[in-house]
CSV table of C-alpha atoms in Angstrom, one decimal:
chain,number,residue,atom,x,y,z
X,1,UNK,CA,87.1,-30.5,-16.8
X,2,UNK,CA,87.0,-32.7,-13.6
X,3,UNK,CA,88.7,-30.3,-11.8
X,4,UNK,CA,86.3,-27.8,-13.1
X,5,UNK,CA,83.6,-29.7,-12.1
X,6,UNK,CA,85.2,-30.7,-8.3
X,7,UNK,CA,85.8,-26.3,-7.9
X,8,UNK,CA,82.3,-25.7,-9.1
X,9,UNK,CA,80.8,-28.2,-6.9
X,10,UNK,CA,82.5,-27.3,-3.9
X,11,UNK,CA,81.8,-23.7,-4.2
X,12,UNK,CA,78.1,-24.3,-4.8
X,13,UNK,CA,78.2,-25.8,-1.3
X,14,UNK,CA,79.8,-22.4,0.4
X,15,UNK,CA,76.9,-21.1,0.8
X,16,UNK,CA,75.2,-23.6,2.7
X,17,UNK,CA,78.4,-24.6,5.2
X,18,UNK,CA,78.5,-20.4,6.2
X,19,UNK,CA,74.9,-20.5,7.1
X,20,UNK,CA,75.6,-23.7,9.4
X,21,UNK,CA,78.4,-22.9,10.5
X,22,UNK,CA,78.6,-22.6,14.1
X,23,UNK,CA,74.9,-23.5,14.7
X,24,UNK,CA,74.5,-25.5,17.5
X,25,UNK,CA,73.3,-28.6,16.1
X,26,UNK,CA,71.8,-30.6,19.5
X,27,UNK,CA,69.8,-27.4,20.2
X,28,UNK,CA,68.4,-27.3,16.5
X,29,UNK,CA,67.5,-31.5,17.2
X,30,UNK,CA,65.8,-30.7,20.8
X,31,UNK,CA,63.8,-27.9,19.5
X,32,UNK,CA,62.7,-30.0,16.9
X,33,UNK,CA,61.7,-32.7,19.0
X,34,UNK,CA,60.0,-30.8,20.7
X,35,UNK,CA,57.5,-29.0,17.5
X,36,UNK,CA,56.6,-32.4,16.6
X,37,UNK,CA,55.8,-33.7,20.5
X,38,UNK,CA,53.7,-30.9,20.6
X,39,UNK,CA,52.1,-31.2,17.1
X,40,UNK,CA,50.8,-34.9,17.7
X,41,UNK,CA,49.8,-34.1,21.6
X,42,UNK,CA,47.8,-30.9,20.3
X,43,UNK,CA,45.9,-32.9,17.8
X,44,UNK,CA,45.0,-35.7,20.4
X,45,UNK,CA,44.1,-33.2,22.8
X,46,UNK,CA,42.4,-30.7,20.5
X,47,UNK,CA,40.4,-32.8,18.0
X,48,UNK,CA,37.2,-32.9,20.1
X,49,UNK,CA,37.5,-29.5,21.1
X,50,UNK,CA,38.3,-28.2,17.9
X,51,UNK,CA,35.0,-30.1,16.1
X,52,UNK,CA,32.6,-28.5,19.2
X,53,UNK,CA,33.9,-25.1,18.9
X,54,UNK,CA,34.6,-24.6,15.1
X,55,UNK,CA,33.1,-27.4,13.9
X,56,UNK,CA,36.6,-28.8,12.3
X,57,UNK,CA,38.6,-31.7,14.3
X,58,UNK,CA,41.8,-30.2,12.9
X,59,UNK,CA,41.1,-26.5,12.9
X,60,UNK,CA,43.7,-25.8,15.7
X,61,UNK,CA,46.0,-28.3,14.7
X,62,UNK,CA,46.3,-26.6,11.5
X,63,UNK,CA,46.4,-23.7,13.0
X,64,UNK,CA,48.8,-24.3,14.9
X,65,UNK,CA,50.8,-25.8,12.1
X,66,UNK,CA,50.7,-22.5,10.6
X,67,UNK,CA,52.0,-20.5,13.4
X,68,UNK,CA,55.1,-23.5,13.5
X,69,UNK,CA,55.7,-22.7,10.0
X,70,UNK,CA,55.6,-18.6,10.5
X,71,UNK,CA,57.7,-19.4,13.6
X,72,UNK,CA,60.8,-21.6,11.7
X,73,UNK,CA,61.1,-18.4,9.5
X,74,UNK,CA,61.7,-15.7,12.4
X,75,UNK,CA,64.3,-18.1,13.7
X,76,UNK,CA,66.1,-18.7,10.6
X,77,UNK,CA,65.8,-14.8,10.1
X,78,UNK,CA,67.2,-14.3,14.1
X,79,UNK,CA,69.9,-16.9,13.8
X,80,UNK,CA,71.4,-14.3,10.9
X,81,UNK,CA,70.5,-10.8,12.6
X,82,UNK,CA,73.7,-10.1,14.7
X,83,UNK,CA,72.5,-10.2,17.9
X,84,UNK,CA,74.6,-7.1,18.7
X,85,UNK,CA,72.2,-5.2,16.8
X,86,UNK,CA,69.8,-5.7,19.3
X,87,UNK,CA,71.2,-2.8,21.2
X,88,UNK,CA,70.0,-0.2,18.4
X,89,UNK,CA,65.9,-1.2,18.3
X,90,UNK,CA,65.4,-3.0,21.9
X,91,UNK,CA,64.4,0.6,22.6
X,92,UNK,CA,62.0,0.5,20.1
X,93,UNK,CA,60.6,-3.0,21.0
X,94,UNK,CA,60.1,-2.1,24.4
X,95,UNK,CA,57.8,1.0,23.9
X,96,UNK,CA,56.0,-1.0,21.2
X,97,UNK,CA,55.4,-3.9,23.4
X,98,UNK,CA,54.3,-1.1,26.4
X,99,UNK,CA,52.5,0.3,23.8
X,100,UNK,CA,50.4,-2.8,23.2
X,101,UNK,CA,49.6,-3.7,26.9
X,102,UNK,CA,48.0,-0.5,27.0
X,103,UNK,CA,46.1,-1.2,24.3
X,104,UNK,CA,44.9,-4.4,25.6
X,105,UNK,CA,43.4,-2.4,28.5
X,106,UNK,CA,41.9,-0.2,26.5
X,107,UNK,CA,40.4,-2.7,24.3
X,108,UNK,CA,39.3,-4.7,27.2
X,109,UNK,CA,38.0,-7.7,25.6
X,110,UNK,CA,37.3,-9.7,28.8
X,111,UNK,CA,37.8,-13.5,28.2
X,112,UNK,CA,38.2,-15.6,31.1
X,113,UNK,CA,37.6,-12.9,33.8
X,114,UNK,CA,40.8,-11.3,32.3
X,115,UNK,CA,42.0,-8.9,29.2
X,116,UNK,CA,44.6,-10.1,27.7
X,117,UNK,CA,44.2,-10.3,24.0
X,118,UNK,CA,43.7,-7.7,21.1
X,119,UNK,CA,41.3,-9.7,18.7
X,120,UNK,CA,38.9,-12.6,19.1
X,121,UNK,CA,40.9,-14.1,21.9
X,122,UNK,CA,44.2,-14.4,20.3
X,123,UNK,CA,47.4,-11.8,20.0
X,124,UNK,CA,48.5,-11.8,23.9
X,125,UNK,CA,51.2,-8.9,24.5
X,126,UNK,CA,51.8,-10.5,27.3
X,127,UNK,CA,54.0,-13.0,25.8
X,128,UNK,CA,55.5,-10.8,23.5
X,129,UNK,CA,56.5,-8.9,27.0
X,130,UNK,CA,58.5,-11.8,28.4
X,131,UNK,CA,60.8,-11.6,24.9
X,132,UNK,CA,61.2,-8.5,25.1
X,133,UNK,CA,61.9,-8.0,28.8
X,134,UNK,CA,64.8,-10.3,28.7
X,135,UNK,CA,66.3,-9.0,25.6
X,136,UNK,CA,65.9,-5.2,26.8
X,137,UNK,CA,67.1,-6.1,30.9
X,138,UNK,CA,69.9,-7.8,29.0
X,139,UNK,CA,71.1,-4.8,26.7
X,140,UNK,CA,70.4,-2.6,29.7
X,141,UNK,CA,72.3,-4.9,32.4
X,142,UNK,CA,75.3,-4.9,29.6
X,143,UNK,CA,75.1,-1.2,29.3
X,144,UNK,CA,75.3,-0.1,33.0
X,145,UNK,CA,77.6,-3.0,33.8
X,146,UNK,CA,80.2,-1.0,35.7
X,147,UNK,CA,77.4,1.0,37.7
X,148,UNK,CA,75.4,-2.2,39.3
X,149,UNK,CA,77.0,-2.0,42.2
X,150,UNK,CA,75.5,1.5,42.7
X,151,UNK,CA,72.1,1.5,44.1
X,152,UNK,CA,70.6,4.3,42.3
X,153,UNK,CA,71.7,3.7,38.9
X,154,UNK,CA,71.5,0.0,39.6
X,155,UNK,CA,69.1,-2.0,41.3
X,156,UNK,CA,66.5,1.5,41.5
X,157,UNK,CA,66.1,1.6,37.9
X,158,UNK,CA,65.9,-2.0,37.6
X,159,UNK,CA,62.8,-1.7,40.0
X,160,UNK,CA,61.3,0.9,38.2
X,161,UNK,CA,61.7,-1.2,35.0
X,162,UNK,CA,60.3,-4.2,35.6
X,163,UNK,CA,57.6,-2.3,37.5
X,164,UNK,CA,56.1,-0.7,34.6
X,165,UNK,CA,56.5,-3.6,32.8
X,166,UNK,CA,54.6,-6.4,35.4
X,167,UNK,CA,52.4,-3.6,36.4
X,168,UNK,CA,50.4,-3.6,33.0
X,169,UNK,CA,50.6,-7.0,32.8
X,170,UNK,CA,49.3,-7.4,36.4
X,171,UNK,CA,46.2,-4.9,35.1
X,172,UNK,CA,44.9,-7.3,33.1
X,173,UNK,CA,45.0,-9.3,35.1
X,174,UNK,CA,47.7,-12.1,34.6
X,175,UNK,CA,49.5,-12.4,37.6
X,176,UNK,CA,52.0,-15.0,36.2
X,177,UNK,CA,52.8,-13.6,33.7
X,178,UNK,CA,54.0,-10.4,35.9
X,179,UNK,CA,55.5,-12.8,38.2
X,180,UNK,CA,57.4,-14.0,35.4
X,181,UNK,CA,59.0,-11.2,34.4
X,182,UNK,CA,60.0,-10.2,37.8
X,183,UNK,CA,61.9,-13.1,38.6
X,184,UNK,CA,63.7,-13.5,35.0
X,185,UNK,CA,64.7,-9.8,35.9
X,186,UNK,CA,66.3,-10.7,39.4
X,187,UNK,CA,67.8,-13.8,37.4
X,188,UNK,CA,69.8,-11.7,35.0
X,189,UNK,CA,70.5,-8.8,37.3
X,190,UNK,CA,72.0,-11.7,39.3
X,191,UNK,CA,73.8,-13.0,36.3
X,192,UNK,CA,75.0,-9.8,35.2
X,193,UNK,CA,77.2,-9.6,38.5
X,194,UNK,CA,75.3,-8.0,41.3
X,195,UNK,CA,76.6,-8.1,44.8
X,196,UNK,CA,75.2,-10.2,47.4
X,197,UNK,CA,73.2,-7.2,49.4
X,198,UNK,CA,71.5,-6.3,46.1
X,199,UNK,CA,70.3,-9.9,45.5
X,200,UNK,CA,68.9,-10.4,49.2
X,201,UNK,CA,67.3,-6.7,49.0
X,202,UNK,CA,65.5,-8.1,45.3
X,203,UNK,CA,64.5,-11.0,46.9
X,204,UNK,CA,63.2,-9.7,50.2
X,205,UNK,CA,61.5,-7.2,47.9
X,206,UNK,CA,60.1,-9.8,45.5
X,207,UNK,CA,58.6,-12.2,48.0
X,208,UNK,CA,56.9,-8.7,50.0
X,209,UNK,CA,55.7,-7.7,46.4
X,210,UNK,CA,54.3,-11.0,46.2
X,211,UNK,CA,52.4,-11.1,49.4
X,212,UNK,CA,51.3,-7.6,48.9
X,213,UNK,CA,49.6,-8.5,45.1
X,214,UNK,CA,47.9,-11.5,47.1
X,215,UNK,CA,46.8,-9.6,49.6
X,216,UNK,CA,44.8,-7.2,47.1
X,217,UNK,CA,43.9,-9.4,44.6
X,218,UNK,CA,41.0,-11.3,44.7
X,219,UNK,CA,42.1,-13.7,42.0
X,220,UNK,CA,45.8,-14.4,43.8
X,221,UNK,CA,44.2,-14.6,47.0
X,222,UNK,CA,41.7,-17.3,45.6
X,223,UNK,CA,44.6,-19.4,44.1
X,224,UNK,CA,46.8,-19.5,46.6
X,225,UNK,CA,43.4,-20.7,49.0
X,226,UNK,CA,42.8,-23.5,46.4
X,227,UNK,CA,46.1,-24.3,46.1
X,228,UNK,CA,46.4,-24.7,50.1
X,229,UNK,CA,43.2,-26.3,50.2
X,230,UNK,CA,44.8,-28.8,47.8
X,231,UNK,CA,47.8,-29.6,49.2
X,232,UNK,CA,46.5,-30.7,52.5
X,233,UNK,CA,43.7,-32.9,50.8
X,234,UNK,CA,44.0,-33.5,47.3
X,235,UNK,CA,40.0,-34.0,47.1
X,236,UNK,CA,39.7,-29.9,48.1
X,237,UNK,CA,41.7,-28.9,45.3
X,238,UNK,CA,40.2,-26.7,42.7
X,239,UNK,CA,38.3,-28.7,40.1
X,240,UNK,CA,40.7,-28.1,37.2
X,241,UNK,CA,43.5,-30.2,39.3
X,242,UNK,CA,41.0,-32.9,40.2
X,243,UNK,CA,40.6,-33.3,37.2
X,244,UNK,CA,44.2,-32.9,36.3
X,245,UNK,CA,45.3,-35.4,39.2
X,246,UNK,CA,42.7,-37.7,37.3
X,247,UNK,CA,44.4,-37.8,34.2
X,248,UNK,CA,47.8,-38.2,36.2
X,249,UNK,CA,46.5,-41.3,38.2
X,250,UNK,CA,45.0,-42.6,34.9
X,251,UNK,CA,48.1,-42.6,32.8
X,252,UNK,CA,50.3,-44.5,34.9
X,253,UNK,CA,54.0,-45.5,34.2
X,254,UNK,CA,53.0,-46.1,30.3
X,255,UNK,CA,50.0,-44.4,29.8
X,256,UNK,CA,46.5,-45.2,28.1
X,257,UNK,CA,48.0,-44.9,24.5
X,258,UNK,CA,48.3,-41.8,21.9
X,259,UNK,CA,44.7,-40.4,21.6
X,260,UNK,CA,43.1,-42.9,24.2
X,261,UNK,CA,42.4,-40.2,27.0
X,262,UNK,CA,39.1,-39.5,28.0
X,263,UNK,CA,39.5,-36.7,30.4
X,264,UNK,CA,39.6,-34.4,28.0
X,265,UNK,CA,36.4,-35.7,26.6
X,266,UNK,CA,34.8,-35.2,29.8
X,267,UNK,CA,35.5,-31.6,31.2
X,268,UNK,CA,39.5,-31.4,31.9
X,269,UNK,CA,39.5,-27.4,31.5
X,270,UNK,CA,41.5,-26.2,28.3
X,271,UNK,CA,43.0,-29.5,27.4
X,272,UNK,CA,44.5,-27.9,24.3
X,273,UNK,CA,46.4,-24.9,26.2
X,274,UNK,CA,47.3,-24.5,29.6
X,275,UNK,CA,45.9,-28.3,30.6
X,276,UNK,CA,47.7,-30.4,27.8
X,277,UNK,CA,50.7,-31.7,30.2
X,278,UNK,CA,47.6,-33.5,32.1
X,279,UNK,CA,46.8,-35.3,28.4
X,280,UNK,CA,50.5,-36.2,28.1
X,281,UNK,CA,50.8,-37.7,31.4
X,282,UNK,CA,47.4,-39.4,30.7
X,283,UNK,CA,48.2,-41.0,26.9
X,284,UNK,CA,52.4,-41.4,27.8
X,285,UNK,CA,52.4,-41.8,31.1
X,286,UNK,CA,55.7,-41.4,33.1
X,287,UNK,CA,57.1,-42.4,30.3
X,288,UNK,CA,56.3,-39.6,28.1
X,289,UNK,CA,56.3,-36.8,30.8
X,290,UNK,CA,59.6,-37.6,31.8
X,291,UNK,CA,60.8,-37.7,28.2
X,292,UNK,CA,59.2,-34.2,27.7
X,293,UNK,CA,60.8,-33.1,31.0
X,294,UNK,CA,64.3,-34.0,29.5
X,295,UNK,CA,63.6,-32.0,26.3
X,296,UNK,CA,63.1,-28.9,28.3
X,297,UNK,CA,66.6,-29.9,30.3
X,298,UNK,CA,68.5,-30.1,26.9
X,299,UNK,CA,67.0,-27.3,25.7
X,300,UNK,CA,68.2,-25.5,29.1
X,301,UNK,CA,71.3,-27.1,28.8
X,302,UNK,CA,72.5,-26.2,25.6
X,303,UNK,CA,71.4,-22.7,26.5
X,304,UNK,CA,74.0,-22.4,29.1
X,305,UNK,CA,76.4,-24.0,27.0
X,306,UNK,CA,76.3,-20.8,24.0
X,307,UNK,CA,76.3,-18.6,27.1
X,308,UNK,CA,79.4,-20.2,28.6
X,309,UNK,CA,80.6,-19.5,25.0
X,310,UNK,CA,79.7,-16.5,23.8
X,311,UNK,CA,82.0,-13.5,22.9
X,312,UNK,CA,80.8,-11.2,25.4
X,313,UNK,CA,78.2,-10.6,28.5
X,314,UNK,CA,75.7,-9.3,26.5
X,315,UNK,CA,75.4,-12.9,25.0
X,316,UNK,CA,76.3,-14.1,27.7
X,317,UNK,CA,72.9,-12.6,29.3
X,318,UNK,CA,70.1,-13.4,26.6
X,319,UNK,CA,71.4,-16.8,26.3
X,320,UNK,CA,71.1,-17.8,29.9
X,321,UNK,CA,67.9,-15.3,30.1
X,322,UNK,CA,65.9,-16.8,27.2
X,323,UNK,CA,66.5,-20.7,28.3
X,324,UNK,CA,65.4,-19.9,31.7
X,325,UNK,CA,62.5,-17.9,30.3
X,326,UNK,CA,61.4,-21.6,28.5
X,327,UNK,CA,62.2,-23.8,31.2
X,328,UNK,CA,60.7,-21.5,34.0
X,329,UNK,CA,57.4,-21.5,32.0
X,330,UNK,CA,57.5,-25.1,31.0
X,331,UNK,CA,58.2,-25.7,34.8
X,332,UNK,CA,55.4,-23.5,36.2
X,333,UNK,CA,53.1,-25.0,33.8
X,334,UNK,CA,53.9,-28.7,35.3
X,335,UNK,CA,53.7,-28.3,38.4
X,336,UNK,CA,50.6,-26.3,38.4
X,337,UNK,CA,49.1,-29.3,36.6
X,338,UNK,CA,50.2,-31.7,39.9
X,339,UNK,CA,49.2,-29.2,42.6
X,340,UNK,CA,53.0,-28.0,43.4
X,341,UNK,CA,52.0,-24.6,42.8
X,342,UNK,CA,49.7,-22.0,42.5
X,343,UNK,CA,47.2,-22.5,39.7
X,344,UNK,CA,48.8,-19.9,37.0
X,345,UNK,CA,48.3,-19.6,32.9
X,346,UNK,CA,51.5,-20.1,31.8
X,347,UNK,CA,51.3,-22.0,29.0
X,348,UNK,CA,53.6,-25.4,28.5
X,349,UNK,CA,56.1,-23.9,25.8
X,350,UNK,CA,56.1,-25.9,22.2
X,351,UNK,CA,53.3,-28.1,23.4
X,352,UNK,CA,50.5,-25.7,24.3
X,353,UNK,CA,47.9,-24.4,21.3
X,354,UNK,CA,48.9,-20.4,20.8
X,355,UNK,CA,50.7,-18.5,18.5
X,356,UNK,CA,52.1,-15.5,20.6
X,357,UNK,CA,54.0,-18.0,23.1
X,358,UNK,CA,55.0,-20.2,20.4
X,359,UNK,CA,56.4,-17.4,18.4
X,360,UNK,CA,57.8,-15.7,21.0
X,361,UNK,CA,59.4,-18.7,21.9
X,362,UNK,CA,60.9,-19.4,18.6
X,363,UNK,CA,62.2,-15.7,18.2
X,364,UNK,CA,64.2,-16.9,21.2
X,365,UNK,CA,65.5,-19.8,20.0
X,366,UNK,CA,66.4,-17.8,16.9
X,367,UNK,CA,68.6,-15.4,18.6
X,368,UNK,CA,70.7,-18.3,20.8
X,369,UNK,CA,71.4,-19.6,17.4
X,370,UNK,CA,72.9,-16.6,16.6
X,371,UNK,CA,74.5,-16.6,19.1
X,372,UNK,CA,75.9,-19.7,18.8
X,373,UNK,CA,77.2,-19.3,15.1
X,374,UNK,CA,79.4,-16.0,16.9
């Protein structure tokens, strides 16, 4: 009977040791760190907000708890769907994400001097796009492997990818969003083995591409005046990193305490979204900026790590690509809020209010861990 009982026991725990197994266990921690840093900053930063503009202090945080919740199934889902499997539907995912930037032109619900949503300000393609564009330049890169080295089934269609792709999002416009995508693009084409000529013709490319959209664009050329402006004399800066630089100054090593801030009581622009690293410096201080900093590094970290170890370059590719993706918006987002930067709207990955970047960002973390259990 004992015995009985010992078998029985031990197979009713199977079950539960073949979903774990081979999950990376310090990436599973970090990212869960890094929900509940962001829950608690996005209710400090978001109560008054949230009680002006809907009339309930907690109506984004509970939103946003929502969106976590939705978000913690698609990555147990993704940690399950063979990542190899990817290669049938990223097709599919691509035209349906090229699909919706059209639609958001076509809907053009202007918010912000841009388009970028499909209802009432939420649903942004845009971040859906950055998902997608690693996952698809990844199966593509792994496909055409032994032809990178040829320039026009190479680097040409590479171009022409990513240019249909950061064209629509430039349309709407969000210009770092585009920027994004082309440089995760030239990070995986790198990644995936290009020669040395290639690389300096992307990034000669890039940076004329770059100068080209500023030159046209009366919103890059006014951000990249502001951000000049501001880095000679931090008193010309745009007034969204004044006030940022405020909240910095303010916070110190330790910081004014959890929900102590005042700056975003009195006009720091979007506290809850693309401003909330300024409310974390100002309540934490050093202290908790440089603890959110190294959650981001782990999180980068034990990307490269599955990558070192996966079973072949195509995992190789999406988990390098996705971490990078994370860390590259999380750093943008930073140093935009210091004045290292142009001002862009990347928003601060985990921490910022938003379902699409959240869940986009959890559908990555999803397929890493599958990944990981391969």
């Amino acid at each position: 009977m004992g015995t009985r009982t010992f078998v029985n026991d031990r197979l009713s725990f199977a079950p539960v040791r073949n979903l774990a197994r081979g999950v990376d266990i310090p990436l599973v921690l970090t990212v869960v760190a890094l929900i509940v840093f962001g829950l608690i900053m996005l209710y400090s930063a978001s109560f008054d907000f949230s009680y002006n503009e809907y009339g309930s202090s907690t109506y984004m945080f509970s939103r946003q708890v929502r969106w976590v919740l939705l978000g913690i199934v698609i990555v147990f889902v993704l940690s399950l769907f063979d990542y190899h499997n990817w290669r049938k539907v990223v097709v599919f995912a691509m035209l349906g994400t090229i699909g919706l930037l059209i639609t958001v032109l076509f809907i053009n619900e202007i918010r912000l001097g841009a388009s970028r949503t499909l209802y009432e300000g939420s649903y942004q393609p845009s971040e859906i796009a950055k998902l997608v564009a690693v996952m698809y330049l990844s199966v593509w890169l792994y496909v055409k492997r032994d032809f990178l080295h040829d320039i026009s089934l190479g680097l040409i269609p590479l171009g022409v990818i990513l240019g249909i792709i950061g064209g629509l999002i430039y349309l709407q416009p969000d210009l770092s969003a585009a920027g994004t995508v082309l440089i995760l693009g030239g990070l995986l084409f790198f990644l995936a083995g290009a020669d040395i000529r290639q690389i300096v013709f992307l990034l000669i490319l890039a940076l004329f591409m770059g100068w080209l959209i500023v030159q046209f664009s009366e919103t890059g050329q006014d951000r990249v005046a502001s951000f000049l402006a501001g880095f000679k004399d931090p008193t010309h800066a745009s007034y969204h990193v004044q006030r940022s630089f405020e909240a910095v100054i303010k916070g110190g090593v330790f910081g004014v305490g959890l929900g102590q801030a005042d700056t975003k009581l009195t006009g720091l622009p979007f506290a809850p979204t693309d401003s909330i690293f300024a409310v974390v410096a100002e309540e934490l201080g050093l202290f908790g900026t440089m603890l959110l900093m190294g959650l981001y590094a782990a999180l980068v970290w034990r990307g490269l790590v599955i990558a070192r170890r996966a079973p072949d370059m195509l995992g190789t590719l999406l988990a390098s690509g996705m971490p990078f993706w994370i860390g590259m918006e999380a750093l943008i987002n930073m140093a935009v809020m210091v004045g290292l930067m142009p001002f862009a709207g990347n928003a601060l990955p985990f921490i910022s209010a938003g379902g699409s970047n959240l869940l986009s960002t959890l559908s990555a973390i999803g397929i890493m861990l599958n990944i990981s259990r391969q």
